[in-house]
């Protein structure tokens, strides 16, 4: 099985290049992460990439696979067209090979205050929710912050410092929809302006690539609807 | 009001509302064109002088101007990052759109004025 992998070590290389690898004896059901680990073990120990759980839960191994962002650990190599072209997540500064600097992404995540804001005195027991209120968080809380969506979003490529990006906006929606949160007006006011939320042009790359099958575009649309209903 | 003239939620709502109006009025325009038994400058003028139609066309022009401004402004915000260049192009677009709008309303107002003089 043939692979073409993006290589770049800023300490040594003047510019990035694509390196070819070939693996024999591909096991049935083998995932791309396992293939990359085998390349690292058997062919080239200098190849660098992030990975942790290997189960599609931690979100560490987000990368661009044959032109589409995804998690290497849950991408079966048998389903990928050869040579399998592996690149770092697009639009982000490359630290080395497939490792990108996620600082900007995390800054935007922090900017939406991804935690419950409760102004009333905290009760001695937990904050209760009805099953219907809890249901509203489905499709929002499952995000693993792998960065596949935001780095697939052209609006995030053009304005990564100003547009929050689909991942952060999905998290904004998660707390806007939460019945226990008491900062709805502040959260909506924070998202006003031409850049933070309204750079989203419903391109829907985020929906296409999300490895958890989430829909940030719908979440962004729901925030806009909430803004409209609150302003009327 | 910021340098972008309308920002955030308001232009997003205006873009959608104006889009719906433009779509509906375009259908009405096509219907009027197709259902007209005769054509000619006098008939066209009579159509435009109809109070409903002249108000409709006036609103259509306003809708197109706002829709165009928000759409072009979005493209500029996405792709032009140099602030001075961005302000220059925004001002240029605003000038062209405002000029076109004033021109269109001058024509509309002139025709209506002419009609009132003739009658």
mmCIF file of C-alpha atoms in Angstrom:
data_model
loop_
_atom_site.group_PDB
_atom_site.id
_atom_site.type_symbol
_atom_site.label_atom_id
_atom_site.label_comp_id
_atom_site.label_asym_id
_atom_site.label_seq_id
_atom_site.Cartn_x
_atom_site.Cartn_y
_atom_site.Cartn_z
ATOM 1 C CA UNK A 1 0.000 0.000 0.000
ATOM 2 C CA UNK A 2 1.367 3.383 -1.073
ATOM 3 C CA UNK A 3 1.474 6.541 1.062
ATOM 4 C CA UNK A 4 2.473 10.126 0.331
ATOM 5 C CA UNK A 5 3.156 11.976 3.559
ATOM 6 C CA UNK A 6 3.765 15.699 4.131
ATOM 7 C CA UNK A 7 7.159 16.248 5.720
ATOM 8 C CA UNK A 8 8.541 19.435 7.182
ATOM 9 C CA UNK A 9 11.084 19.993 9.892
ATOM 10 C CA UNK A 10 11.594 23.772 10.198
ATOM 11 C CA UNK A 11 15.039 23.254 11.781
ATOM 12 C CA UNK A 12 16.364 21.350 8.768
ATOM 13 C CA UNK A 13 14.088 21.801 5.726
ATOM 14 C CA UNK A 14 13.938 24.974 3.668
ATOM 15 C CA UNK A 15 10.390 24.080 2.582
ATOM 16 C CA UNK A 16 7.888 21.249 3.004
ATOM 17 C CA UNK A 17 7.932 18.216 0.693
ATOM 18 C CA UNK A 18 5.930 15.016 0.154
ATOM 19 C CA UNK A 19 7.622 11.724 0.981
ATOM 20 C CA UNK A 20 6.602 8.348 -0.470
ATOM 21 C CA UNK A 21 6.312 5.226 1.680
ATOM 22 C CA UNK A 22 5.158 1.724 0.873
ATOM 23 C CA UNK A 23 3.854 -0.856 3.339
ATOM 24 C CA UNK A 24 3.453 -4.581 2.676
ATOM 25 C CA UNK A 25 1.085 -6.972 4.476
ATOM 26 C CA UNK A 26 -1.753 -4.639 5.293
ATOM 27 C CA UNK A 27 -3.962 -6.295 7.905
ATOM 28 C CA UNK A 28 -7.732 -6.356 7.310
ATOM 29 C CA UNK A 29 -9.490 -3.442 8.983
ATOM 30 C CA UNK A 30 -6.243 -1.557 9.507
ATOM 31 C CA UNK A 31 -6.678 2.128 10.350
ATOM 32 C CA UNK A 32 -4.505 4.927 8.977
ATOM 33 C CA UNK A 33 -3.037 5.608 12.417
ATOM 34 C CA UNK A 34 -1.802 1.998 12.646
ATOM 35 C CA UNK A 35 -0.256 2.378 9.192
ATOM 36 C CA UNK A 36 1.500 5.611 10.209
ATOM 37 C CA UNK A 37 2.777 3.917 13.375
ATOM 38 C CA UNK A 38 4.131 1.068 11.265
ATOM 39 C CA UNK A 39 5.826 3.547 8.915
ATOM 40 C CA UNK A 40 7.381 5.208 11.977
ATOM 41 C CA UNK A 41 8.466 1.854 13.479
ATOM 42 C CA UNK A 42 9.667 0.123 10.330
ATOM 43 C CA UNK A 43 10.575 2.746 7.725
ATOM 44 C CA UNK A 44 11.230 6.187 9.157
ATOM 45 C CA UNK A 45 11.418 6.988 12.831
ATOM 46 C CA UNK A 46 11.651 10.734 12.145
ATOM 47 C CA UNK A 47 8.023 10.921 10.959
ATOM 48 C CA UNK A 48 6.087 12.971 13.543
ATOM 49 C CA UNK A 49 2.387 13.060 14.327
ATOM 50 C CA UNK A 50 0.136 13.362 17.370
ATOM 51 C CA UNK A 51 -1.919 10.441 18.653
ATOM 52 C CA UNK A 52 -3.236 9.229 21.944
ATOM 53 C CA UNK A 53 -6.286 7.011 22.457
ATOM 54 C CA UNK A 54 -6.453 5.500 18.986
ATOM 55 C CA UNK A 55 -10.221 5.104 19.341
ATOM 56 C CA UNK A 56 -11.621 8.367 17.955
ATOM 57 C CA UNK A 57 -12.224 9.718 21.450
ATOM 58 C CA UNK A 58 -9.317 12.052 22.245
ATOM 59 C CA UNK A 59 -9.145 13.903 18.921
ATOM 60 C CA UNK A 60 -5.336 14.108 18.842
ATOM 61 C CA UNK A 61 -4.729 12.656 15.382
ATOM 62 C CA UNK A 62 -6.753 15.033 13.240
ATOM 63 C CA UNK A 63 -5.093 15.326 9.831
ATOM 64 C CA UNK A 64 -5.881 15.883 6.176
ATOM 65 C CA UNK A 65 -6.390 12.502 4.528
ATOM 66 C CA UNK A 66 -6.705 12.458 0.722
ATOM 67 C CA UNK A 67 -7.861 16.075 0.861
ATOM 68 C CA UNK A 68 -10.433 15.663 3.633
ATOM 69 C CA UNK A 69 -9.883 16.306 7.327
ATOM 70 C CA UNK A 70 -10.436 13.330 9.595
ATOM 71 C CA UNK A 71 -9.066 11.245 12.443
ATOM 72 C CA UNK A 72 -6.386 8.788 11.336
ATOM 73 C CA UNK A 73 -7.362 6.291 14.045
ATOM 74 C CA UNK A 74 -10.871 5.736 12.662
ATOM 75 C CA UNK A 75 -10.054 5.947 8.935
ATOM 76 C CA UNK A 76 -9.723 2.423 7.467
ATOM 77 C CA UNK A 77 -6.912 2.400 4.891
ATOM 78 C CA UNK A 78 -8.802 -0.087 2.699
ATOM 79 C CA UNK A 79 -11.429 2.594 2.002
ATOM 80 C CA UNK A 80 -8.850 5.206 0.922
ATOM 81 C CA UNK A 81 -7.665 5.791 -2.630
ATOM 82 C CA UNK A 82 -3.956 5.091 -3.156
ATOM 83 C CA UNK A 83 -1.475 6.609 -2.809
ATOM 84 C CA UNK A 84 -2.950 7.780 0.469
ATOM 85 C CA UNK A 85 -1.980 11.436 0.750
ATOM 86 C CA UNK A 86 -1.583 12.569 4.347
ATOM 87 C CA UNK A 87 -1.097 16.229 5.209
ATOM 88 C CA UNK A 88 -1.381 18.315 8.394
ATOM 89 C CA UNK A 89 -4.674 20.075 9.172
ATOM 90 C CA UNK A 90 -4.906 22.925 6.622
ATOM 91 C CA UNK A 91 -4.395 26.595 7.372
ATOM 92 C CA UNK A 92 -2.519 26.058 10.649
ATOM 93 C CA UNK A 93 1.184 26.720 11.304
ATOM 94 C CA UNK A 94 3.108 23.443 11.036
ATOM 95 C CA UNK A 95 5.269 22.592 14.035
ATOM 96 C CA UNK A 96 6.688 19.508 12.359
ATOM 97 C CA UNK A 97 5.384 17.019 9.752
ATOM 98 C CA UNK A 98 1.736 16.339 10.647
ATOM 99 C CA UNK A 99 1.796 18.308 13.901
ATOM 100 C CA UNK A 100 0.190 21.745 13.762
ATOM 101 C CA UNK A 101 0.127 24.593 16.256
ATOM 102 C CA UNK A 102 -3.416 24.566 17.692
ATOM 103 C CA UNK A 103 -2.986 27.751 19.799
ATOM 104 C CA UNK A 104 -5.315 29.854 17.666
ATOM 105 C CA UNK A 105 -7.956 27.133 17.751
ATOM 106 C CA UNK A 106 -7.808 26.865 21.568
ATOM 107 C CA UNK A 107 -7.845 30.660 21.938
ATOM 108 C CA UNK A 108 -11.105 30.806 20.006
ATOM 109 C CA UNK A 109 -12.458 27.951 22.133
ATOM 110 C CA UNK A 110 -11.590 29.842 25.345
ATOM 111 C CA UNK A 111 -13.161 33.020 23.937
ATOM 112 C CA UNK A 112 -16.686 31.526 24.052
ATOM 113 C CA UNK A 113 -16.371 30.846 27.823
ATOM 114 C CA UNK A 114 -16.986 27.125 27.519
ATOM 115 C CA UNK A 115 -18.290 26.628 31.044
ATOM 116 C CA UNK A 116 -21.565 27.159 32.898
ATOM 117 C CA UNK A 117 -22.075 30.686 34.212
ATOM 118 C CA UNK A 118 -24.469 30.689 37.162
ATOM 119 C CA UNK A 119 -25.242 33.983 38.868
ATOM 120 C CA UNK A 120 -27.600 32.684 41.559
ATOM 121 C CA UNK A 121 -26.017 31.302 44.724
ATOM 122 C CA UNK A 122 -24.928 27.759 43.978
ATOM 123 C CA UNK A 123 -27.362 25.188 45.406
ATOM 124 C CA UNK A 124 -26.104 22.580 47.813
ATOM 125 C CA UNK A 125 -27.233 19.841 45.460
ATOM 126 C CA UNK A 126 -26.717 19.600 41.705
ATOM 127 C CA UNK A 127 -28.493 21.900 39.230
ATOM 128 C CA UNK A 128 -31.416 19.823 37.974
ATOM 129 C CA UNK A 129 -32.536 19.552 34.354
ATOM 130 C CA UNK A 130 -35.626 17.952 32.835
ATOM 131 C CA UNK A 131 -34.992 15.212 30.229
ATOM 132 C CA UNK A 132 -36.260 17.658 27.554
ATOM 133 C CA UNK A 133 -33.781 20.350 28.640
ATOM 134 C CA UNK A 134 -30.974 17.791 28.625
ATOM 135 C CA UNK A 135 -31.979 16.597 25.154
ATOM 136 C CA UNK A 136 -31.205 20.054 23.748
ATOM 137 C CA UNK A 137 -27.504 19.427 24.412
ATOM 138 C CA UNK A 138 -27.422 16.321 22.223
ATOM 139 C CA UNK A 139 -25.344 16.946 19.127
ATOM 140 C CA UNK A 140 -23.477 19.747 20.921
ATOM 141 C CA UNK A 141 -21.670 18.254 23.910
ATOM 142 C CA UNK A 142 -20.039 15.361 22.019
ATOM 143 C CA UNK A 143 -17.353 17.553 20.390
ATOM 144 C CA UNK A 144 -13.824 16.254 21.080
ATOM 145 C CA UNK A 145 -12.033 19.423 19.857
ATOM 146 C CA UNK A 146 -10.002 17.592 17.235
ATOM 147 C CA UNK A 147 -10.015 20.735 15.062
ATOM 148 C CA UNK A 148 -11.080 18.938 11.864
ATOM 149 C CA UNK A 149 -14.068 21.282 11.355
ATOM 150 C CA UNK A 150 -12.456 24.665 12.023
ATOM 151 C CA UNK A 151 -9.395 23.859 9.911
ATOM 152 C CA UNK A 152 -11.659 22.778 7.025
ATOM 153 C CA UNK A 153 -13.552 26.083 7.147
ATOM 154 C CA UNK A 154 -12.525 28.697 4.525
ATOM 155 C CA UNK A 155 -13.870 31.494 6.747
ATOM 156 C CA UNK A 156 -11.511 30.270 9.511
ATOM 157 C CA UNK A 157 -8.609 30.144 7.041
ATOM 158 C CA UNK A 158 -9.188 33.763 6.000
ATOM 159 C CA UNK A 159 -9.805 35.198 9.505
ATOM 160 C CA UNK A 160 -8.544 32.710 12.126
ATOM 161 C CA UNK A 161 -7.911 35.503 14.628
ATOM 162 C CA UNK A 162 -11.362 37.093 14.329
ATOM 163 C CA UNK A 163 -13.820 34.375 13.264
ATOM 164 C CA UNK A 164 -14.380 31.914 16.118
ATOM 165 C CA UNK A 165 -14.724 28.925 13.803
ATOM 166 C CA UNK A 166 -17.241 26.054 13.846
ATOM 167 C CA UNK A 167 -15.763 24.175 16.828
ATOM 168 C CA UNK A 168 -15.859 27.174 19.178
ATOM 169 C CA UNK A 169 -19.303 28.214 17.922
ATOM 170 C CA UNK A 170 -20.635 24.696 18.499
ATOM 171 C CA UNK A 171 -19.415 25.040 22.082
ATOM 172 C CA UNK A 172 -20.983 28.505 22.325
ATOM 173 C CA UNK A 173 -24.272 26.926 21.245
ATOM 174 C CA UNK A 174 -23.812 24.130 23.786
ATOM 175 C CA UNK A 175 -23.849 26.688 26.636
ATOM 176 C CA UNK A 176 -26.444 28.963 25.024
ATOM 177 C CA UNK A 177 -28.830 25.984 24.877
ATOM 178 C CA UNK A 178 -28.054 24.848 28.431
ATOM 179 C CA UNK A 179 -31.044 25.508 30.716
ATOM 180 C CA UNK A 180 -28.704 25.887 33.721
ATOM 181 C CA UNK A 181 -26.635 28.687 32.195
ATOM 182 C CA UNK A 182 -27.555 32.233 33.257
ATOM 183 C CA UNK A 183 -25.477 34.301 30.857
ATOM 184 C CA UNK A 184 -27.513 33.948 27.669
ATOM 185 C CA UNK A 185 -27.704 37.684 26.896
ATOM 186 C CA UNK A 186 -23.981 38.210 27.518
ATOM 187 C CA UNK A 187 -23.101 35.200 25.380
ATOM 188 C CA UNK A 188 -25.250 36.449 22.486
ATOM 189 C CA UNK A 189 -23.909 39.994 22.854
ATOM 190 C CA UNK A 190 -20.343 38.633 22.767
ATOM 191 C CA UNK A 191 -21.007 37.010 19.399
ATOM 192 C CA UNK A 192 -22.260 40.238 17.774
ATOM 193 C CA UNK A 193 -20.136 42.130 15.283
ATOM 194 C CA UNK A 194 -19.125 41.314 11.734
ATOM 195 C CA UNK A 195 -16.496 38.663 12.490
ATOM 196 C CA UNK A 196 -16.960 36.332 15.464
ATOM 197 C CA UNK A 197 -20.108 34.544 14.273
ATOM 198 C CA UNK A 198 -21.216 36.201 11.057
ATOM 199 C CA UNK A 199 -18.233 35.131 8.933
ATOM 200 C CA UNK A 200 -20.000 31.759 8.675
ATOM 201 C CA UNK A 201 -21.389 31.513 5.133
ATOM 202 C CA UNK A 202 -22.974 28.066 5.577
ATOM 203 C CA UNK A 203 -20.275 26.403 3.481
ATOM 204 C CA UNK A 204 -20.795 23.257 5.606
ATOM 205 C CA UNK A 205 -17.278 21.804 5.259
ATOM 206 C CA UNK A 206 -17.458 21.433 9.047
ATOM 207 C CA UNK A 207 -20.460 19.119 8.809
ATOM 208 C CA UNK A 208 -18.812 17.087 6.068
ATOM 209 C CA UNK A 209 -15.615 16.393 8.022
ATOM 210 C CA UNK A 210 -16.761 16.082 11.662
ATOM 211 C CA UNK A 211 -15.631 12.613 12.793
ATOM 212 C CA UNK A 212 -18.345 12.582 15.453
ATOM 213 C CA UNK A 213 -21.104 13.351 12.931
ATOM 214 C CA UNK A 214 -21.973 16.689 14.537
ATOM 215 C CA UNK A 215 -23.509 19.672 12.753
ATOM 216 C CA UNK A 216 -21.827 22.992 13.687
ATOM 217 C CA UNK A 217 -23.624 24.772 10.819
ATOM 218 C CA UNK A 218 -26.993 23.970 12.398
ATOM 219 C CA UNK A 219 -25.680 25.092 15.803
ATOM 220 C CA UNK A 220 -24.564 28.408 14.261
ATOM 221 C CA UNK A 221 -27.984 28.783 12.601
ATOM 222 C CA UNK A 222 -29.666 28.131 15.963
ATOM 223 C CA UNK A 223 -27.547 30.880 17.581
ATOM 224 C CA UNK A 224 -28.625 33.310 14.829
ATOM 225 C CA UNK A 225 -32.281 32.333 15.339
ATOM 226 C CA UNK A 226 -31.908 32.875 19.072
ATOM 227 C CA UNK A 227 -30.378 36.318 18.406
ATOM 228 C CA UNK A 228 -33.348 37.217 16.187
ATOM 229 C CA UNK A 229 -35.972 36.043 18.704
ATOM 230 C CA UNK A 230 -34.189 37.811 21.597
ATOM 231 C CA UNK A 231 -34.005 41.065 19.620
ATOM 232 C CA UNK A 232 -37.728 41.081 18.765
ATOM 233 C CA UNK B 1 -22.488 52.456 13.531
ATOM 234 C CA UNK B 2 -19.124 51.115 12.502
ATOM 235 C CA UNK B 3 -17.009 51.643 9.400
ATOM 236 C CA UNK B 4 -18.730 48.557 7.929
ATOM 237 C CA UNK B 5 -22.136 50.325 7.983
ATOM 238 C CA UNK B 6 -24.387 47.767 9.647
ATOM 239 C CA UNK B 7 -22.735 44.815 11.343
ATOM 240 C CA UNK B 8 -23.598 41.544 13.024
ATOM 241 C CA UNK B 9 -27.182 40.359 13.224
ATOM 242 C CA UNK B 10 -28.851 43.327 11.494
ATOM 243 C CA UNK B 11 -27.232 42.932 8.050
ATOM 244 C CA UNK B 12 -27.794 39.182 8.252
ATOM 245 C CA UNK B 13 -31.529 39.756 8.748
ATOM 246 C CA UNK B 14 -31.656 42.515 6.101
ATOM 247 C CA UNK B 15 -29.875 40.250 3.606
ATOM 248 C CA UNK B 16 -32.485 37.532 4.078
ATOM 249 C CA UNK B 17 -35.524 39.803 4.070
ATOM 250 C CA UNK B 18 -34.268 41.698 0.997
ATOM 251 C CA UNK B 19 -33.462 38.364 -0.699
ATOM 252 C CA UNK B 20 -37.041 37.183 -0.225
ATOM 253 C CA UNK B 21 -38.441 40.483 -1.546
ATOM 254 C CA UNK B 22 -36.094 40.453 -4.574
ATOM 255 C CA UNK B 23 -37.123 36.866 -5.376
ATOM 256 C CA UNK B 24 -40.865 37.592 -5.048
ATOM 257 C CA UNK B 25 -40.695 40.853 -7.014
ATOM 258 C CA UNK B 26 -38.669 39.173 -9.774
ATOM 259 C CA UNK B 27 -41.447 36.578 -10.124
ATOM 260 C CA UNK B 28 -43.986 39.453 -10.299
ATOM 261 C CA UNK B 29 -41.867 41.237 -12.949
ATOM 262 C CA UNK B 30 -41.667 38.061 -15.045
ATOM 263 C CA UNK B 31 -45.440 37.536 -14.639
ATOM 264 C CA UNK B 32 -46.135 41.122 -15.773
ATOM 265 C CA UNK B 33 -43.815 40.700 -18.767
ATOM 266 C CA UNK B 34 -45.238 37.350 -19.831
ATOM 267 C CA UNK B 35 -48.902 38.275 -19.296
ATOM 268 C CA UNK B 36 -48.684 41.612 -21.191
ATOM 269 C CA UNK B 37 -50.719 41.337 -24.394
ATOM 270 C CA UNK B 38 -48.969 44.246 -26.063
ATOM 271 C CA UNK B 39 -45.566 45.799 -25.484
ATOM 272 C CA UNK B 40 -44.121 49.216 -26.148
ATOM 273 C CA UNK B 41 -42.645 52.237 -24.450
ATOM 274 C CA UNK B 42 -45.986 53.861 -23.614
ATOM 275 C CA UNK B 43 -47.338 50.651 -22.062
ATOM 276 C CA UNK B 44 -44.105 50.194 -20.096
ATOM 277 C CA UNK B 45 -44.349 53.770 -18.844
ATOM 278 C CA UNK B 46 -47.976 53.300 -17.891
ATOM 279 C CA UNK B 47 -46.983 50.154 -15.977
ATOM 280 C CA UNK B 48 -44.250 51.991 -14.116
ATOM 281 C CA UNK B 49 -46.510 54.947 -13.318
ATOM 282 C CA UNK B 50 -49.038 52.695 -11.657
ATOM 283 C CA UNK B 51 -48.675 53.641 -7.966
ATOM 284 C CA UNK B 52 -48.373 50.020 -6.821
ATOM 285 C CA UNK B 53 -45.692 49.289 -9.401
ATOM 286 C CA UNK B 54 -43.670 52.451 -8.801
ATOM 287 C CA UNK B 55 -43.643 51.801 -5.032
ATOM 288 C CA UNK B 56 -42.760 48.147 -5.737
ATOM 289 C CA UNK B 57 -39.876 49.143 -8.025
ATOM 290 C CA UNK B 58 -38.673 51.702 -5.458
ATOM 291 C CA UNK B 59 -38.623 49.035 -2.736
ATOM 292 C CA UNK B 60 -36.945 46.635 -5.166
ATOM 293 C CA UNK B 61 -34.144 49.122 -5.772
ATOM 294 C CA UNK B 62 -33.676 49.648 -2.013
ATOM 295 C CA UNK B 63 -33.629 45.857 -1.465
ATOM 296 C CA UNK B 64 -31.076 45.300 -4.249
ATOM 297 C CA UNK B 65 -28.827 48.091 -2.917
ATOM 298 C CA UNK B 66 -28.828 46.729 0.644
ATOM 299 C CA UNK B 67 -28.454 43.135 -0.555
ATOM 300 C CA UNK B 68 -25.541 44.072 -2.799
ATOM 301 C CA UNK B 69 -23.848 46.153 -0.090
ATOM 302 C CA UNK B 70 -23.998 43.349 2.497
ATOM 303 C CA UNK B 71 -22.912 40.700 -0.012
ATOM 304 C CA UNK B 72 -19.954 42.643 -1.384
ATOM 305 C CA UNK B 73 -18.984 43.795 2.122
ATOM 306 C CA UNK B 74 -18.892 40.125 3.216
ATOM 307 C CA UNK B 75 -16.534 39.223 0.364
ATOM 308 C CA UNK B 76 -14.286 42.194 1.201
ATOM 309 C CA UNK B 77 -14.185 41.272 4.920
ATOM 310 C CA UNK B 78 -13.243 37.699 3.992
ATOM 311 C CA UNK B 79 -10.517 38.365 1.482
ATOM 312 C CA UNK B 80 -9.045 41.846 1.938
ATOM 313 C CA UNK B 81 -7.032 42.047 5.137
ATOM 314 C CA UNK B 82 -5.122 45.286 4.644
ATOM 315 C CA UNK B 83 -7.213 47.802 6.601
ATOM 316 C CA UNK B 84 -6.522 50.848 4.418
ATOM 317 C CA UNK B 85 -7.210 48.907 1.198
ATOM 318 C CA UNK B 86 -10.351 47.451 2.782
ATOM 319 C CA UNK B 87 -11.661 50.886 3.768
ATOM 320 C CA UNK B 88 -10.843 52.249 0.299
ATOM 321 C CA UNK B 89 -12.697 49.447 -1.519
ATOM 322 C CA UNK B 90 -15.623 49.601 0.927
ATOM 323 C CA UNK B 91 -15.903 53.345 0.322
ATOM 324 C CA UNK B 92 -15.694 52.808 -3.441
ATOM 325 C CA UNK B 93 -18.465 50.182 -3.371
ATOM 326 C CA UNK B 94 -20.587 52.335 -1.072
ATOM 327 C CA UNK B 95 -20.126 55.293 -3.415
ATOM 328 C CA UNK B 96 -21.084 53.294 -6.527
ATOM 329 C CA UNK B 97 -24.139 51.760 -4.825
ATOM 330 C CA UNK B 98 -25.323 55.040 -3.292
ATOM 331 C CA UNK B 99 -24.796 56.805 -6.652
ATOM 332 C CA UNK B 100 -26.734 54.087 -8.501
ATOM 333 C CA UNK B 101 -29.530 54.324 -5.941
ATOM 334 C CA UNK B 102 -29.789 58.094 -6.222
ATOM 335 C CA UNK B 103 -29.752 57.846 -10.007
ATOM 336 C CA UNK B 104 -32.545 55.256 -9.985
ATOM 337 C CA UNK B 105 -34.660 57.365 -7.642
ATOM 338 C CA UNK B 106 -34.043 60.480 -9.708
ATOM 339 C CA UNK B 107 -35.458 58.599 -12.715
ATOM 340 C CA UNK B 108 -38.445 57.308 -10.735
ATOM 341 C CA UNK B 109 -39.174 60.690 -9.158
ATOM 342 C CA UNK B 110 -38.714 62.500 -12.485
ATOM 343 C CA UNK B 111 -41.165 60.192 -14.266
ATOM 344 C CA UNK B 112 -43.743 60.533 -11.520
ATOM 345 C CA UNK B 113 -43.283 64.304 -11.525
ATOM 346 C CA UNK B 114 -43.652 64.349 -15.318
ATOM 347 C CA UNK B 115 -46.851 62.329 -15.048
ATOM 348 C CA UNK B 116 -48.367 64.723 -12.534
ATOM 349 C CA UNK B 117 -47.519 67.667 -14.836
ATOM 350 C CA UNK B 118 -49.020 65.922 -17.901
ATOM 351 C CA UNK B 119 -52.201 65.097 -16.007
#
